mmCIF file of C-alpha atoms in Angstrom:
data_model
loop_
_atom_site.group_PDB
_atom_site.id
_atom_site.type_symbol
_atom_site.label_atom_id
_atom_site.label_comp_id
_atom_site.label_asym_id
_atom_site.label_seq_id
_atom_site.Cartn_x
_atom_site.Cartn_y
_atom_site.Cartn_z
ATOM 1 C CA UNK A 173 -6.594 14.988 13.057
ATOM 2 C CA UNK A 174 -9.371 17.287 14.255
ATOM 3 C CA UNK A 175 -7.563 20.296 12.765
ATOM 4 C CA UNK A 176 -7.086 18.501 9.434
ATOM 5 C CA UNK A 177 -10.788 17.638 9.297
ATOM 6 C CA UNK A 178 -11.786 21.166 10.303
ATOM 7 C CA UNK A 179 -9.757 22.521 7.385
ATOM 8 C CA UNK A 180 -11.405 20.120 4.931
ATOM 9 C CA UNK A 181 -8.569 17.619 4.638
ATOM 10 C CA UNK A 182 -8.157 13.901 5.206
ATOM 11 C CA UNK A 183 -5.699 12.583 7.787
ATOM 12 C CA UNK A 184 -3.264 9.927 6.528
ATOM 13 C CA UNK A 185 -1.151 7.945 8.979
ATOM 14 C CA UNK A 186 2.366 8.144 7.510
ATOM 15 C CA UNK A 187 5.080 5.476 7.982
ATOM 16 C CA UNK A 188 3.135 3.880 10.889
ATOM 17 C CA UNK A 189 5.613 1.014 11.318
ATOM 18 C CA UNK A 190 8.806 3.089 11.285
ATOM 19 C CA UNK A 191 11.539 1.648 13.525
ATOM 20 C CA UNK A 192 12.164 5.179 14.745
ATOM 21 C CA UNK A 193 9.967 5.644 17.819
ATOM 22 C CA UNK A 194 9.241 9.312 17.077
ATOM 23 C CA UNK A 195 7.836 8.410 13.640
ATOM 24 C CA UNK A 196 5.892 5.267 14.613
ATOM 25 C CA UNK A 197 2.118 5.632 14.883
ATOM 26 C CA UNK A 198 0.560 4.693 18.215
ATOM 27 C CA UNK A 199 -2.975 6.141 18.218
ATOM 28 C CA UNK A 200 -4.865 3.485 16.276
ATOM 29 C CA UNK A 201 -8.129 4.397 18.019
ATOM 30 C CA UNK A 202 -8.191 7.949 16.598
ATOM 31 C CA UNK A 203 -10.402 8.942 13.611
ATOM 32 C CA UNK A 204 -7.726 9.018 10.886
ATOM 33 C CA UNK A 205 -8.905 8.484 7.301
ATOM 34 C CA UNK A 206 -6.104 6.530 5.646
ATOM 35 C CA UNK A 207 -2.925 4.626 6.381
ATOM 36 C CA UNK A 208 0.311 4.107 4.443
ATOM 37 C CA UNK A 209 0.868 0.377 4.108
ATOM 38 C CA UNK A 210 4.339 0.773 2.610
ATOM 39 C CA UNK A 211 6.979 3.492 2.711
ATOM 40 C CA UNK A 212 10.571 3.447 1.321
ATOM 41 C CA UNK A 213 11.962 5.490 4.230
ATOM 42 C CA UNK A 214 10.677 2.904 6.689
ATOM 43 C CA UNK A 215 12.060 0.062 4.556
ATOM 44 C CA UNK A 216 15.491 1.674 4.516
ATOM 45 C CA UNK A 217 15.470 2.195 8.290
ATOM 46 C CA UNK A 218 14.349 -1.405 8.879
ATOM 47 C CA UNK A 219 17.194 -2.791 6.779
ATOM 48 C CA UNK A 220 19.769 -0.379 8.197
ATOM 49 C CA UNK A 221 19.005 -1.631 11.710
ATOM 50 C CA UNK A 222 18.800 -5.318 10.767
ATOM 51 C CA UNK A 223 21.513 -7.992 10.840
ATOM 52 C CA UNK A 224 24.845 -7.449 9.127
ATOM 53 C CA UNK A 225 23.945 -9.566 6.046
ATOM 54 C CA UNK A 226 21.000 -7.231 5.396
ATOM 55 C CA UNK A 227 23.235 -4.210 5.864
ATOM 56 C CA UNK A 228 25.664 -5.596 3.295
ATOM 57 C CA UNK A 229 22.627 -5.984 1.068
ATOM 58 C CA UNK A 230 22.178 -2.225 1.279
ATOM 59 C CA UNK A 231 25.751 -1.696 0.105
ATOM 60 C CA UNK A 232 25.105 -4.048 -2.783
ATOM 61 C CA UNK A 233 21.970 -2.061 -3.626
ATOM 62 C CA UNK A 234 24.048 1.127 -3.817
ATOM 63 C CA UNK A 235 26.174 -0.539 -6.515
ATOM 64 C CA UNK A 236 23.082 -1.529 -8.538
ATOM 65 C CA UNK A 237 21.270 1.779 -8.058
ATOM 66 C CA UNK A 238 22.986 3.797 -10.855
ATOM 67 C CA UNK A 239 21.951 1.197 -13.445
ATOM 68 C CA UNK A 240 18.435 0.214 -12.283
ATOM 69 C CA UNK A 241 17.339 2.795 -9.695
ATOM 70 C CA UNK A 242 13.594 2.107 -9.429
ATOM 71 C CA UNK A 243 14.082 -1.670 -9.504
ATOM 72 C CA UNK A 244 16.774 -1.448 -6.822
ATOM 73 C CA UNK A 245 14.575 0.606 -4.487
ATOM 74 C CA UNK A 246 11.658 -1.757 -5.073
ATOM 75 C CA UNK A 247 13.836 -4.684 -4.040
ATOM 76 C CA UNK A 248 14.470 -3.025 -0.675
ATOM 77 C CA UNK A 249 10.812 -2.410 0.176
ATOM 78 C CA UNK A 250 9.536 -4.179 3.265
ATOM 79 C CA UNK A 251 5.823 -4.256 3.980
ATOM 80 C CA UNK A 252 4.573 -4.692 7.532
ATOM 81 C CA UNK A 253 2.194 -7.402 8.683
ATOM 82 C CA UNK A 254 1.687 -5.352 11.840
ATOM 83 C CA UNK A 255 0.391 -2.377 9.856
ATOM 84 C CA UNK A 256 -1.893 -4.587 7.747
ATOM 85 C CA UNK A 257 -3.281 -6.140 10.934
ATOM 86 C CA UNK A 258 -3.998 -2.730 12.484
ATOM 87 C CA UNK A 259 -5.526 -1.499 9.223
ATOM 88 C CA UNK A 260 -7.806 -4.535 9.036
ATOM 89 C CA UNK A 261 -8.875 -4.164 12.660
ATOM 90 C CA UNK A 262 -9.908 -0.544 12.076
ATOM 91 C CA UNK A 263 -11.565 -1.429 8.747
ATOM 92 C CA UNK A 264 -13.796 -3.921 10.561
ATOM 93 C CA UNK A 265 -15.354 -0.950 12.365
ATOM 94 C CA UNK A 266 -15.312 1.747 9.666
ATOM 95 C CA UNK A 267 -13.916 2.614 6.259
ATOM 96 C CA UNK A 268 -10.231 3.466 6.155
ATOM 97 C CA UNK A 269 -8.208 3.930 2.958
ATOM 98 C CA UNK A 270 -4.947 2.103 2.330
ATOM 99 C CA UNK A 271 -2.382 4.053 0.336
ATOM 100 C CA UNK A 272 1.378 4.212 -0.247
ATOM 101 C CA UNK A 273 3.887 7.035 -0.015
ATOM 102 C CA UNK A 274 7.333 7.404 -1.547
ATOM 103 C CA UNK A 275 8.569 9.754 1.224
ATOM 104 C CA UNK A 276 10.704 11.642 -1.281
ATOM 105 C CA UNK A 277 13.552 13.624 0.308
ATOM 106 C CA UNK A 278 16.281 13.034 -2.325
ATOM 107 C CA UNK A 279 18.474 12.155 0.632
ATOM 108 C CA UNK A 280 19.563 8.815 2.061
ATOM 109 C CA UNK A 281 20.414 9.017 5.760
ATOM 110 C CA UNK A 282 23.345 6.886 6.916
ATOM 111 C CA UNK A 283 21.982 6.795 10.436
ATOM 112 C CA UNK A 284 18.617 7.080 12.152
ATOM 113 C CA UNK A 285 18.540 10.867 11.841
ATOM 114 C CA UNK A 286 15.853 13.506 11.516
ATOM 115 C CA UNK A 287 14.734 14.590 8.003
ATOM 116 C CA UNK A 288 16.513 17.953 8.252
ATOM 117 C CA UNK A 289 19.876 16.490 9.256
ATOM 118 C CA UNK A 290 22.096 16.346 6.141
ATOM 119 C CA UNK A 291 25.442 15.764 7.835
ATOM 120 C CA UNK A 292 25.410 11.983 7.347
ATOM 121 C CA UNK A 293 23.553 11.345 4.097
ATOM 122 C CA UNK A 294 23.855 10.701 0.360
ATOM 123 C CA UNK A 295 21.907 12.918 -2.132
ATOM 124 C CA UNK A 296 19.859 9.954 -3.385
ATOM 125 C CA UNK A 297 17.553 8.361 -4.378
ATOM 126 C CA UNK A 298 16.426 10.959 -6.867
ATOM 127 C CA UNK A 299 12.828 12.106 -7.067
ATOM 128 C CA UNK A 300 12.469 10.505 -10.494
ATOM 129 C CA UNK A 301 13.734 7.152 -9.215
ATOM 130 C CA UNK A 302 11.341 7.193 -6.265
ATOM 131 C CA UNK A 303 8.324 8.183 -8.343
ATOM 132 C CA UNK A 304 9.098 5.310 -10.730
ATOM 133 C CA UNK A 305 9.283 2.822 -7.846
ATOM 134 C CA UNK A 306 5.600 2.658 -6.931
ATOM 135 C CA UNK A 307 2.308 4.234 -7.943
ATOM 136 C CA UNK A 308 -1.224 4.805 -6.691
ATOM 137 C CA UNK A 309 -3.960 4.104 -9.269
ATOM 138 C CA UNK A 310 -7.234 5.933 -8.705
ATOM 139 C CA UNK A 311 -10.609 5.249 -10.341
ATOM 140 C CA UNK A 312 -12.102 8.756 -10.761
ATOM 141 C CA UNK A 313 -15.589 7.471 -11.584
ATOM 142 C CA UNK A 314 -15.805 9.227 -14.947
ATOM 143 C CA UNK A 315 -13.423 10.203 -17.752
ATOM 144 C CA UNK A 316 -11.083 13.098 -17.036
ATOM 145 C CA UNK A 317 -12.041 16.286 -18.859
ATOM 146 C CA UNK A 318 -8.657 17.963 -19.266
ATOM 147 C CA UNK A 319 -9.722 20.751 -16.911
ATOM 148 C CA UNK A 320 -7.171 20.616 -14.099
ATOM 149 C CA UNK A 321 -9.423 21.929 -11.338
ATOM 150 C CA UNK A 322 -12.340 19.657 -12.222
ATOM 151 C CA UNK A 323 -10.113 16.615 -12.676
ATOM 152 C CA UNK A 324 -8.358 17.298 -9.362
ATOM 153 C CA UNK A 325 -11.733 17.182 -7.605
ATOM 154 C CA UNK A 326 -12.512 13.841 -9.270
ATOM 155 C CA UNK A 327 -9.156 12.412 -8.242
ATOM 156 C CA UNK A 328 -9.479 13.619 -4.654
ATOM 157 C CA UNK A 329 -12.984 12.174 -4.458
ATOM 158 C CA UNK A 330 -11.663 8.815 -5.663
ATOM 159 C CA UNK A 331 -8.799 8.837 -3.149
ATOM 160 C CA UNK A 332 -11.052 9.754 -0.246
ATOM 161 C CA UNK A 333 -13.472 6.983 -1.207
ATOM 162 C CA UNK A 334 -10.705 4.374 -1.378
ATOM 163 C CA UNK A 335 -11.298 3.751 -5.086
ATOM 164 C CA UNK A 336 -7.613 2.958 -5.587
ATOM 165 C CA UNK A 337 -4.892 0.344 -5.475
ATOM 166 C CA UNK A 338 -1.120 0.519 -5.130
ATOM 167 C CA UNK A 339 1.426 -1.175 -7.399
ATOM 168 C CA UNK A 340 5.197 -1.530 -7.075
ATOM 169 C CA UNK A 341 6.294 -0.467 -10.560
ATOM 170 C CA UNK A 342 9.925 -1.358 -9.844
ATOM 171 C CA UNK A 343 8.782 -5.008 -9.911
ATOM 172 C CA UNK A 344 6.479 -4.875 -12.953
ATOM 173 C CA UNK A 345 4.731 -2.106 -14.863
ATOM 174 C CA UNK A 346 2.261 -0.913 -16.040
ATOM 175 C CA UNK A 347 -0.352 -2.632 -13.848
ATOM 176 C CA UNK A 348 -4.000 -3.276 -14.650
ATOM 177 C CA UNK A 349 -6.395 -4.404 -11.932
ATOM 178 C CA UNK A 350 -10.069 -4.747 -11.054
ATOM 179 C CA UNK A 351 -11.843 -6.088 -7.972
ATOM 180 C CA UNK A 352 -15.594 -6.345 -7.307
ATOM 181 C CA UNK A 353 -17.937 -8.130 -4.903
ATOM 182 C CA UNK A 354 -21.501 -9.056 -5.828
ATOM 183 C CA UNK A 355 -24.417 -10.455 -3.832
ATOM 184 C CA UNK A 356 -28.209 -10.136 -3.798
ATOM 185 C CA UNK A 357 -27.899 -6.475 -2.783
ATOM 186 C CA UNK A 358 -25.738 -5.386 -5.719
ATOM 187 C CA UNK A 359 -22.104 -4.950 -6.706
ATOM 188 C CA UNK A 360 -19.371 -3.035 -4.889
ATOM 189 C CA UNK A 361 -15.860 -1.996 -5.894
ATOM 190 C CA UNK A 362 -12.804 -1.096 -3.842
ATOM 191 C CA UNK A 363 -13.625 1.303 -1.011
ATOM 192 C CA UNK A 364 -17.380 0.631 -1.161
ATOM 193 C CA UNK A 365 -19.741 -1.095 1.259
ATOM 194 C CA UNK A 366 -22.111 -3.930 0.405
ATOM 195 C CA UNK A 367 -24.926 -5.042 2.704
ATOM 196 C CA UNK A 368 -24.949 -8.696 3.719
ATOM 197 C CA UNK A 369 -27.302 -10.600 1.423
ATOM 198 C CA UNK A 370 -26.488 -14.174 0.489
ATOM 199 C CA UNK A 371 -23.233 -15.582 -0.911
ATOM 200 C CA UNK A 372 -20.663 -13.085 -2.175
ATOM 201 C CA UNK A 373 -19.059 -13.527 -5.594
ATOM 202 C CA UNK A 374 -15.621 -11.939 -5.740
ATOM 203 C CA UNK A 375 -14.205 -11.132 -9.182
ATOM 204 C CA UNK A 376 -10.518 -10.328 -9.615
ATOM 205 C CA UNK A 377 -8.733 -9.490 -12.836
ATOM 206 C CA UNK A 378 -5.182 -8.261 -13.401
ATOM 207 C CA UNK A 379 -2.291 -8.384 -15.823
ATOM 208 C CA UNK A 380 0.003 -9.989 -13.248
ATOM 209 C CA UNK A 381 3.104 -11.494 -14.878
ATOM 210 C CA UNK A 382 3.541 -15.240 -15.129
ATOM 211 C CA UNK A 383 4.410 -16.830 -11.802
ATOM 212 C CA UNK A 384 2.729 -14.179 -9.643
ATOM 213 C CA UNK A 385 0.202 -15.299 -7.005
ATOM 214 C CA UNK A 386 -3.080 -13.553 -6.175
ATOM 215 C CA UNK A 387 -4.297 -13.846 -2.571
ATOM 216 C CA UNK A 388 -7.875 -12.961 -1.645
ATOM 217 C CA UNK A 389 -8.219 -11.975 2.008
ATOM 218 C CA UNK A 390 -11.199 -11.763 4.324
ATOM 219 C CA UNK A 391 -10.134 -9.917 7.453
ATOM 220 C CA UNK A 392 -6.866 -11.676 8.444
ATOM 221 C CA UNK A 393 -7.595 -14.946 6.602
ATOM 222 C CA UNK A 394 -6.465 -15.897 3.104
ATOM 223 C CA UNK A 395 -9.527 -17.371 1.367
ATOM 224 C CA UNK A 396 -7.844 -18.481 -1.837
ATOM 225 C CA UNK A 397 -4.535 -18.344 -3.712
ATOM 226 C CA UNK A 398 -4.728 -18.178 -7.489
ATOM 227 C CA UNK A 399 -2.277 -18.060 -10.385
ATOM 228 C CA UNK A 400 -5.001 -17.021 -12.831
ATOM 229 C CA UNK A 401 -5.218 -13.400 -13.990
ATOM 230 C CA UNK A 402 -9.030 -13.424 -14.165
ATOM 231 C CA UNK A 403 -11.158 -15.482 -11.776
ATOM 232 C CA UNK A 404 -14.254 -15.493 -9.571
ATOM 233 C CA UNK A 405 -14.532 -16.924 -6.087
ATOM 234 C CA UNK A 406 -17.759 -17.439 -4.119
ATOM 235 C CA UNK A 407 -17.845 -17.132 -0.327
ATOM 236 C CA UNK A 408 -20.764 -17.891 2.002
ATOM 237 C CA UNK A 409 -22.881 -15.092 3.441
ATOM 238 C CA UNK A 410 -20.907 -13.332 6.174
ATOM 239 C CA UNK A 411 -19.754 -9.811 7.005
ATOM 240 C CA UNK A 412 -16.092 -9.138 6.371
ATOM 241 C CA UNK A 413 -13.389 -6.903 4.952
ATOM 242 C CA UNK A 414 -12.219 -8.285 1.597
ATOM 243 C CA UNK A 415 -9.018 -7.230 -0.150
ATOM 244 C CA UNK A 416 -6.622 -8.562 -2.777
ATOM 245 C CA UNK A 417 -2.843 -8.879 -2.639
ATOM 246 C CA UNK A 418 -0.733 -9.982 -5.603
ATOM 247 C CA UNK A 419 2.690 -11.395 -4.780
ATOM 248 C CA UNK A 420 5.651 -11.433 -7.164
ATOM 249 C CA UNK A 421 7.434 -14.639 -8.091
ATOM 250 C CA UNK A 422 10.575 -16.202 -6.689
ATOM 251 C CA UNK A 423 12.843 -13.783 -8.550
ATOM 252 C CA UNK A 424 11.465 -11.031 -6.291
ATOM 253 C CA UNK A 425 11.329 -13.197 -3.141
ATOM 254 C CA UNK A 426 7.527 -13.128 -3.104
ATOM 255 C CA UNK A 427 7.292 -9.379 -2.479
ATOM 256 C CA UNK A 428 3.907 -7.703 -2.649
ATOM 257 C CA UNK A 429 3.463 -6.290 -6.154
ATOM 258 C CA UNK A 430 -0.091 -4.953 -5.866
ATOM 259 C CA UNK A 431 -2.445 -4.284 -2.967
ATOM 260 C CA UNK A 432 -6.103 -3.351 -3.288
ATOM 261 C CA UNK A 433 -8.339 -1.366 -1.002
ATOM 262 C CA UNK A 434 -11.029 -3.283 0.875
ATOM 263 C CA UNK A 435 -14.599 -3.998 -0.063
ATOM 264 C CA UNK A 436 -16.680 -3.897 3.110
ATOM 265 C CA UNK A 437 -19.511 -6.396 3.490
ATOM 266 C CA UNK A 438 -21.546 -5.165 6.468
ATOM 267 C CA UNK A 439 -24.568 -6.456 8.329
ATOM 268 C CA UNK A 440 -27.597 -4.173 8.012
ATOM 269 C CA UNK A 441 -28.148 -1.900 10.995
#
């Protein structure tokens, strides 16, 4: 992490909840900058090591994959409450960005092998299928100019600031989402801090499909569950880490469809 920072980069904790010990993240007290909350490689490993019914589910997914690749991969994704708990604990002390990764190798391991081991693997899922499965949506702060170098700087600035959310496109696409918090000290968006100052009005808007549920979290507590696509919710004055999670309907077994980055309400130093 120190080397990454010295070279001007940002350190992202990849697949922190992997069932493979060598890939699982342990150093939650280190100064990393971001954490992957979901990762298809981890989801595959979790299901491959689960009970036999879940393993048969993987075989069934292989039959569906040629016809609906992105949707099939999305149906296998497994988020981790453990990772979200660790992320929230760190976010209570400092800013940390939540992001997703597709972990694209164009190779499906049939056992818990290392990335370079191709002896027991299928040459799938394809890169296109993976990149259609989920997406990271960044707010660059101003319109893109069409100049690649300048726009890249805007995008990187937005990512580093946590001005982003993740959506599982294999469930529903394209997503649209906004999340703000307002009190006497102003208005903050995802990734930003807001000083404690009276009640906080949270505003959430999305184009979530019918039957999806929007959860508003403060730290590890769900404050409200809404079916509306556009609503406000007022909470009493208190510091906290606020984020939004939108869950898909019964057809998708209540999977997470969209996850925001936090808004940090902090007490003044």
